[in-house]
Amino acid sequence: MSVPSPPEDLLGEVRAVIALIHAHQRCLITSHQQPDGDALGASLALFHLLRELGKEAVVFNVDPPPFNFCFLDGADAVRNVLEDDERFDITFVLDCCVREQLGSNFPERAWGSHVVAIDHHTTVLEGADVALHDPDAAAVGELIYWLALELGVEVRGALAETIYCSLMADTGGFRYASTTPIALAMAGQLVANGVDVWNISRHIYEDNPVQRVEVLAKVLTTLVVSACGRIASVRISKKVMKTINGDPSMIDGFINYVRSIRGVEVAAQLIENSPKSYDVVFRSKGAVDVGAFARTFGGNGKKLAARCSMTGTYREVNAALIDGLDAFLTVPTP
Ligand SMILES: [Mn+2]
């Protein structure tokens, strides 16, 4: 069950990152805005790893951690403000392949002398000096595990727990096709090293504020299924967002209920910015590359999960989605 060595073709990148770590002291770790379990888990894992090596490390994000990941060791130290005189030698950008995803208010002083991208998106962050990039990795936490392994650091305690969270979150609890033998071997080793599986699951999935479930009930009443039955969407109005103080983690995962409908291939969640502007989040069961679709609207993402912005009224956006996605459907109507 033990975890193998990093794949041969990644070893060079793993060692390049390690050389940079050894040569510097002050590190900043950041990831995409509205961090998810992978972005936060992997950021905190790298934080614990760097601290273990005696480095100074700051985790920075323009948005706060999701409510259900706040229990993680180090989550309370995540910062969204940097002091004027703070400077960094290395800025690690995790789980983020485009700079805009760091947030429009991402501060200039967060950029250190060196930029290291650690990612599993299909493309890699432009302008990174060094990249540890594996589109086949189940989660960014997997890449942090390789770093720890190559560094000879024992993966236990907070480091183990945060890597486990990253792997579990991005594989949908080890259910998605991205759940590779390597991800499972790592998870197995982490459990063997003391990770308390139920304690983590309980915090992430069994600790919803009642308000979140009430909002879910409201959102599900907006469900629209296309005539062909393969595309379904829900709307999250500005009013609803206001009741949860705009906290995106309070609506995270709702889209999975939409995708779970029999026959549905693509689920969309339309989040209202203004009466004529929506942020659209997509989830696919596999027949549609929603990343490719989102890119036609200037968005980004992966085959099964993507997002973009669209203009128009709710009806117009929904109609455009159903029309546009139809062309991307590669399976015949059941
Ligand atoms: Mn990820």
CSV table of C-alpha atoms and ligand atoms in Angstrom, one decimal:
chain,number,residue,atom,x,y,z
A,1,MET,CA,0.0,0.0,0.0
A,2,SER,CA,3.0,2.3,0.3
A,3,VAL,CA,3.2,5.4,-1.9
A,4,PRO,CA,5.6,5.0,-4.8
A,5,SER,CA,8.3,7.5,-5.7
A,6,PRO,CA,7.3,10.6,-7.8
A,7,PRO,CA,6.8,9.7,-11.4
A,8,GLU,CA,10.0,9.9,-13.5
A,9,ASP,CA,8.8,12.7,-15.6
A,10,LEU,CA,7.9,14.9,-12.6
A,11,LEU,CA,11.1,14.3,-10.7
A,12,GLY,CA,13.0,17.2,-12.4
A,13,GLU,CA,10.3,19.6,-11.5
A,14,VAL,CA,10.0,18.3,-7.9
A,15,ARG,CA,13.8,18.8,-7.5
A,16,ALA,CA,13.8,22.3,-9.1
A,17,VAL,CA,11.2,23.4,-6.6
A,18,ILE,CA,13.2,21.9,-3.7
A,19,ALA,CA,16.4,23.6,-4.9
A,20,LEU,CA,14.6,26.9,-4.8
A,21,ILE,CA,13.1,26.2,-1.3
A,22,HIS,CA,16.6,25.3,0.0
A,23,ALA,CA,18.1,28.6,-1.3
A,24,HIS,CA,15.5,30.9,0.2
A,25,GLN,CA,13.7,31.8,3.4
A,26,ARG,CA,10.6,34.0,3.1
A,27,CYS,CA,7.7,32.2,1.4
A,28,LEU,CA,4.2,33.3,0.5
A,29,ILE,CA,1.7,30.6,-0.5
A,30,THR,CA,-1.4,31.6,-2.4
A,31,SER,CA,-4.2,30.1,-4.5
A,32,HIS,CA,-7.3,31.1,-6.5
A,33,GLN,CA,-9.9,33.3,-5.0
A,34,GLN,CA,-12.8,31.6,-3.2
A,35,PRO,CA,-10.5,28.8,-2.3
A,36,ASP,CA,-11.9,25.3,-2.2
A,37,GLY,CA,-10.8,22.3,-0.2
A,38,ASP,CA,-7.9,21.6,-2.6
A,39,ALA,CA,-6.7,25.2,-2.8
A,40,LEU,CA,-6.8,25.6,1.0
A,41,GLY,CA,-5.7,22.0,1.9
A,42,ALA,CA,-2.7,22.1,-0.4
A,43,SER,CA,-1.8,25.7,0.7
A,44,LEU,CA,-1.8,24.7,4.3
A,45,ALA,CA,0.0,21.4,3.5
A,46,LEU,CA,2.8,23.4,1.9
A,47,PHE,CA,2.7,25.8,4.8
A,48,HIS,CA,3.3,23.0,7.3
A,49,LEU,CA,6.0,21.4,5.1
A,50,LEU,CA,7.9,24.7,4.8
A,51,ARG,CA,7.7,25.3,8.5
A,52,GLU,CA,9.0,21.8,9.1
A,53,LEU,CA,12.0,22.9,7.0
A,54,GLY,CA,12.5,26.0,9.2
A,55,LYS,CA,11.2,28.4,6.5
A,56,GLU,CA,9.1,31.5,7.1
A,57,ALA,CA,5.7,30.9,5.5
A,58,VAL,CA,2.6,33.0,5.1
A,59,VAL,CA,-0.6,31.7,3.5
A,60,PHE,CA,-2.4,34.5,1.7
A,61,ASN,CA,-5.8,34.5,-0.1
A,62,VAL,CA,-8.1,37.4,-1.0
A,63,ASP,CA,-11.0,35.4,0.3
A,64,PRO,CA,-11.5,33.6,3.7
A,65,PRO,CA,-11.3,29.8,3.9
A,66,PRO,CA,-14.6,27.9,3.3
A,67,PHE,CA,-16.6,27.6,6.6
A,68,ASN,CA,-16.3,23.8,6.6
A,69,PHE,CA,-12.5,23.8,6.2
A,70,CYS,CA,-11.8,26.3,9.0
A,71,PHE,CA,-11.1,23.4,11.4
A,72,LEU,CA,-7.8,22.6,9.6
A,73,ASP,CA,-4.6,23.3,11.4
A,74,GLY,CA,-3.3,26.7,10.1
A,75,ALA,CA,-6.6,27.9,8.6
A,76,ASP,CA,-6.9,30.6,11.3
A,77,ALA,CA,-3.5,31.9,10.2
A,78,VAL,CA,-4.6,32.5,6.5
A,79,ARG,CA,-4.2,36.2,5.8
A,80,ASN,CA,-6.0,38.5,3.4
A,81,VAL,CA,-3.9,41.6,4.2
A,82,LEU,CA,-0.1,42.1,3.8
A,83,GLU,CA,1.9,44.7,5.6
A,84,ASP,CA,3.5,47.5,3.5
A,85,ASP,CA,7.1,46.3,4.2
A,86,GLU,CA,6.5,42.6,3.8
A,87,ARG,CA,8.7,41.0,1.1
A,88,PHE,CA,9.0,37.5,-0.1
A,89,ASP,CA,11.7,35.4,-1.8
A,90,ILE,CA,9.3,32.9,-3.3
A,91,THR,CA,5.6,33.1,-4.1
A,92,PHE,CA,3.9,29.7,-4.5
A,93,VAL,CA,0.8,29.9,-6.6
A,94,LEU,CA,-1.3,26.7,-6.1
A,95,ASP,CA,-4.3,25.3,-8.0
A,96,CYS,CA,-4.5,28.4,-10.2
A,97,CYS,CA,-3.5,28.7,-13.9
A,98,VAL,CA,-4.6,32.3,-14.6
A,99,ARG,CA,-3.6,35.4,-12.7
A,100,GLU,CA,-7.1,36.8,-12.8
A,101,GLN,CA,-8.2,33.9,-10.6
A,102,LEU,CA,-6.1,35.3,-7.8
A,103,GLY,CA,-8.6,38.1,-7.5
A,104,SER,CA,-8.8,41.6,-8.9
A,105,ASN,CA,-7.5,43.0,-5.5
A,106,PHE,CA,-4.5,40.6,-5.3
A,107,PRO,CA,-1.7,42.9,-4.0
A,108,GLU,CA,1.4,43.6,-6.0
A,109,ARG,CA,3.6,43.1,-3.0
A,110,ALA,CA,2.5,39.5,-2.7
A,111,TRP,CA,4.8,38.7,-5.7
A,112,GLY,CA,8.2,37.5,-4.5
A,113,SER,CA,11.5,37.4,-6.3
A,114,HIS,CA,10.6,33.9,-7.6
A,115,VAL,CA,7.2,32.6,-8.7
A,116,VAL,CA,6.6,28.8,-8.4
A,117,ALA,CA,3.4,27.3,-9.8
A,118,ILE,CA,2.1,24.1,-8.4
A,119,ASP,CA,-0.9,23.0,-10.3
A,120,HIS,CA,-2.9,20.2,-11.9
A,121,HIS,CA,-4.9,22.3,-14.4
A,122,THR,CA,-4.4,21.6,-18.1
A,123,THR,CA,-2.4,24.8,-18.6
A,124,VAL,CA,0.2,26.3,-16.3
A,125,LEU,CA,0.4,29.8,-14.9
A,126,GLU,CA,2.1,32.3,-17.2
A,127,GLY,CA,5.2,33.9,-15.9
A,128,ALA,CA,6.1,31.2,-13.4
A,129,ASP,CA,9.9,30.7,-13.0
A,130,VAL,CA,9.4,27.1,-11.9
A,131,ALA,CA,6.4,24.9,-12.3
A,132,LEU,CA,5.5,21.6,-10.7
A,133,HIS,CA,2.7,20.8,-13.0
A,134,ASP,CA,0.8,17.5,-13.4
A,135,PRO,CA,-2.6,17.6,-15.1
A,136,ASP,CA,-3.0,13.9,-14.1
A,137,ALA,CA,-2.7,14.7,-10.4
A,138,ALA,CA,-6.0,14.2,-8.5
A,139,ALA,CA,-5.3,17.3,-6.4
A,140,VAL,CA,-2.6,19.8,-5.8
A,141,GLY,CA,-2.1,18.0,-2.4
A,142,GLU,CA,-0.7,15.1,-4.4
A,143,LEU,CA,2.1,17.3,-5.6
A,144,ILE,CA,2.8,18.5,-2.1
A,145,TYR,CA,3.1,14.9,-1.1
A,146,TRP,CA,5.8,14.3,-3.7
A,147,LEU,CA,7.7,17.3,-2.4
A,148,ALA,CA,7.6,16.0,1.1
A,149,LEU,CA,8.6,12.5,0.0
A,150,GLU,CA,11.6,13.8,-2.0
A,151,LEU,CA,12.6,16.1,0.9
A,152,GLY,CA,12.5,13.1,3.3
A,153,VAL,CA,9.9,14.8,5.5
A,154,GLU,CA,7.5,12.4,7.3
A,155,VAL,CA,4.0,13.0,6.3
A,156,ARG,CA,2.2,13.0,9.7
A,157,GLY,CA,0.0,15.3,11.8
A,158,ALA,CA,-1.2,18.5,10.3
A,159,LEU,CA,0.8,17.9,7.1
A,160,ALA,CA,-1.0,14.6,6.6
A,161,GLU,CA,-4.4,15.9,7.5
A,162,THR,CA,-4.2,18.9,5.1
A,163,ILE,CA,-3.0,16.7,2.2
A,164,TYR,CA,-5.8,14.2,2.9
A,165,CYS,CA,-8.3,17.1,2.8
A,166,SER,CA,-7.0,18.3,-0.5
A,167,LEU,CA,-7.2,14.8,-2.1
A,168,MET,CA,-10.7,14.1,-0.7
A,169,ALA,CA,-12.1,17.5,-1.7
A,170,ASP,CA,-10.9,17.4,-5.3
A,171,THR,CA,-12.0,13.8,-5.9
A,172,GLY,CA,-15.4,14.5,-4.4
A,173,GLY,CA,-14.7,12.1,-1.6
A,174,PHE,CA,-12.8,9.7,-3.8
A,175,ARG,CA,-15.7,9.3,-6.2
A,176,TYR,CA,-14.6,11.2,-9.4
A,177,ALA,CA,-12.7,9.7,-12.3
A,178,SER,CA,-9.7,11.7,-11.1
A,179,THR,CA,-9.4,9.2,-8.2
A,180,THR,CA,-6.2,7.5,-9.4
A,181,PRO,CA,-4.3,4.6,-7.8
A,182,ILE,CA,-1.7,7.1,-6.7
A,183,ALA,CA,-4.3,9.3,-4.9
A,184,LEU,CA,-5.8,6.2,-3.2
A,185,ALA,CA,-2.3,5.0,-2.2
A,186,MET,CA,-1.5,8.4,-0.7
A,187,ALA,CA,-4.8,8.5,1.1
A,188,GLY,CA,-4.2,5.0,2.4
A,189,GLN,CA,-0.7,6.0,3.7
A,190,LEU,CA,-2.1,9.1,5.3
A,191,VAL,CA,-4.7,7.1,7.2
A,192,ALA,CA,-2.0,4.7,8.2
A,193,ASN,CA,0.0,7.7,9.4
A,194,GLY,CA,-2.8,8.7,11.7
A,195,VAL,CA,-5.3,10.8,9.8
A,196,ASP,CA,-8.7,10.4,11.5
A,197,VAL,CA,-11.1,9.9,8.5
A,198,TRP,CA,-14.4,10.3,10.2
A,199,ASN,CA,-13.2,13.4,12.2
A,200,ILE,CA,-12.4,15.1,8.9
A,201,SER,CA,-15.5,13.9,7.0
A,202,ARG,CA,-17.7,15.1,9.9
A,203,HIS,CA,-16.2,18.6,9.8
A,204,ILE,CA,-16.4,18.9,6.0
A,205,TYR,CA,-19.8,17.3,5.3
A,206,GLU,CA,-21.7,16.9,8.5
A,207,ASP,CA,-21.5,20.4,10.0
A,208,ASN,CA,-23.7,22.6,7.9
A,209,PRO,CA,-25.1,25.7,9.4
A,210,VAL,CA,-28.9,25.3,9.3
A,211,GLN,CA,-29.1,28.4,7.2
A,212,ARG,CA,-27.1,26.6,4.4
A,213,VAL,CA,-29.7,23.9,4.2
A,214,GLU,CA,-32.5,26.4,4.2
A,215,VAL,CA,-30.8,28.3,1.3
A,216,LEU,CA,-30.4,24.9,-0.5
A,217,ALA,CA,-34.1,24.3,-0.3
A,218,LYS,CA,-34.8,27.8,-1.8
A,219,VAL,CA,-32.2,27.3,-4.6
A,220,LEU,CA,-33.6,23.9,-5.6
A,221,THR,CA,-37.0,25.5,-6.3
A,222,THR,CA,-35.4,27.4,-9.2
A,223,LEU,CA,-34.4,24.1,-11.0
A,224,VAL,CA,-34.8,24.1,-14.8
A,225,VAL,CA,-34.3,21.0,-16.9
A,226,SER,CA,-33.9,21.4,-20.6
A,227,ALA,CA,-36.4,19.8,-23.0
A,228,CYS,CA,-33.8,17.2,-23.9
A,229,GLY,CA,-33.3,16.4,-20.3
A,230,ARG,CA,-29.5,16.6,-20.4
A,231,ILE,CA,-28.9,20.1,-19.2
A,232,ALA,CA,-30.2,21.5,-15.9
A,233,SER,CA,-29.6,24.7,-14.0
A,234,VAL,CA,-30.4,26.5,-10.9
A,235,ARG,CA,-30.3,30.2,-10.1
A,236,ILE,CA,-28.7,31.9,-7.1
A,237,SER,CA,-30.1,35.4,-6.9
A,238,LYS,CA,-28.4,38.4,-5.4
A,239,LYS,CA,-31.1,38.3,-2.6
A,240,VAL,CA,-30.1,34.8,-1.7
A,241,MET,CA,-26.4,35.7,-1.7
A,242,LYS,CA,-27.2,38.6,0.6
A,243,THR,CA,-28.8,36.3,3.2
A,244,ILE,CA,-25.5,34.4,3.5
A,245,ASN,CA,-23.4,37.6,3.4
A,246,GLY,CA,-22.0,36.7,0.0
A,247,ASP,CA,-20.1,33.7,1.4
A,248,PRO,CA,-19.6,31.4,-1.6
A,249,SER,CA,-18.8,28.4,0.6
A,250,MET,CA,-22.4,28.5,1.8
A,251,ILE,CA,-23.6,27.5,-1.7
A,252,ASP,CA,-20.7,25.3,-2.6
A,253,GLY,CA,-21.7,21.8,-3.7
A,254,PHE,CA,-25.4,22.8,-4.5
A,255,ILE,CA,-24.6,22.1,-8.1
A,256,ASN,CA,-24.0,18.5,-7.4
A,257,TYR,CA,-27.7,18.0,-6.7
A,258,VAL,CA,-28.4,19.3,-10.1
A,259,ARG,CA,-25.9,17.1,-11.8
A,260,SER,CA,-27.2,14.1,-9.8
A,261,ILE,CA,-30.4,14.1,-11.8
A,262,ARG,CA,-30.8,11.0,-14.0
A,263,GLY,CA,-30.1,11.8,-17.7
A,264,VAL,CA,-28.5,15.2,-16.9
A,265,GLU,CA,-25.1,15.5,-18.4
A,266,VAL,CA,-24.3,19.1,-17.6
A,267,ALA,CA,-25.3,21.1,-14.5
A,268,ALA,CA,-25.1,24.9,-14.4
A,269,GLN,CA,-25.4,27.2,-11.4
A,270,LEU,CA,-26.2,30.8,-12.4
A,271,ILE,CA,-25.0,33.2,-9.7
A,272,GLU,CA,-26.5,36.7,-10.3
A,273,ASN,CA,-24.0,39.6,-10.2
A,274,SER,CA,-26.5,42.2,-11.5
A,275,PRO,CA,-29.9,41.7,-13.3
A,276,LYS,CA,-28.0,41.3,-16.6
A,277,SER,CA,-24.8,39.6,-15.5
A,278,TYR,CA,-24.2,36.1,-14.2
A,279,ASP,CA,-21.2,34.0,-13.0
A,280,VAL,CA,-21.9,30.5,-14.3
A,281,VAL,CA,-20.4,27.4,-12.7
A,282,PHE,CA,-20.5,24.1,-14.6
A,283,ARG,CA,-20.3,20.5,-13.7
A,284,SER,CA,-20.3,17.7,-16.2
A,285,LYS,CA,-20.8,13.9,-15.9
A,286,GLY,CA,-18.3,13.4,-18.7
A,287,ALA,CA,-20.1,13.6,-22.1
A,288,VAL,CA,-19.4,17.4,-22.3
A,289,ASP,CA,-16.1,19.1,-21.9
A,290,VAL,CA,-17.4,22.1,-19.9
A,291,GLY,CA,-13.9,23.6,-19.8
A,292,ALA,CA,-14.0,23.9,-23.6
A,293,PHE,CA,-17.5,25.4,-23.4
A,294,ALA,CA,-16.6,27.9,-20.7
A,295,ARG,CA,-13.6,29.1,-22.7
A,296,THR,CA,-15.9,30.1,-25.6
A,297,PHE,CA,-17.3,32.6,-23.2
A,298,GLY,CA,-13.8,33.7,-21.9
A,299,GLY,CA,-14.0,31.4,-18.9
A,300,ASN,CA,-11.7,28.6,-17.7
A,301,GLY,CA,-11.7,25.2,-16.0
A,302,LYS,CA,-11.3,21.5,-16.6
A,303,LYS,CA,-13.3,18.9,-18.5
A,304,LEU,CA,-15.7,18.2,-15.7
A,305,ALA,CA,-15.7,21.5,-13.8
A,306,ALA,CA,-15.5,25.0,-15.2
A,307,ARG,CA,-16.8,28.6,-14.9
A,308,CYS,CA,-17.4,31.7,-16.9
A,309,SER,CA,-19.3,35.0,-16.9
A,310,MET,CA,-22.2,35.6,-19.1
A,311,THR,CA,-24.3,38.7,-19.8
A,312,GLY,CA,-28.1,38.9,-20.3
A,313,THR,CA,-31.2,38.4,-18.2
A,314,TYR,CA,-31.6,35.1,-16.4
A,315,ARG,CA,-33.9,33.8,-19.2
A,316,GLU,CA,-31.4,34.9,-21.9
A,317,VAL,CA,-28.4,33.3,-20.2
A,318,ASN,CA,-30.3,30.1,-19.6
A,319,ALA,CA,-31.4,29.9,-23.2
A,320,ALA,CA,-27.9,30.6,-24.4
A,321,LEU,CA,-26.5,27.9,-22.2
A,322,ILE,CA,-29.0,25.3,-23.4
A,323,ASP,CA,-28.5,26.3,-27.1
A,324,GLY,CA,-24.7,26.4,-26.8
A,325,LEU,CA,-24.2,23.3,-24.7
A,326,ASP,CA,-26.3,21.3,-27.1
A,327,ALA,CA,-23.5,21.5,-29.7
A,328,PHE,CA,-21.0,20.2,-27.1
A,329,LEU,CA,-23.1,17.1,-26.3
A,330,THR,CA,-21.4,14.1,-27.7
A,331,VAL,CA,-23.9,11.5,-26.7
A,332,PRO,CA,-27.2,10.9,-28.4
A,333,THR,CA,-30.5,11.6,-26.5
A,334,PRO,CA,-31.3,8.5,-24.4
B,1,MN,MN,-7.6,21.5,-7.6
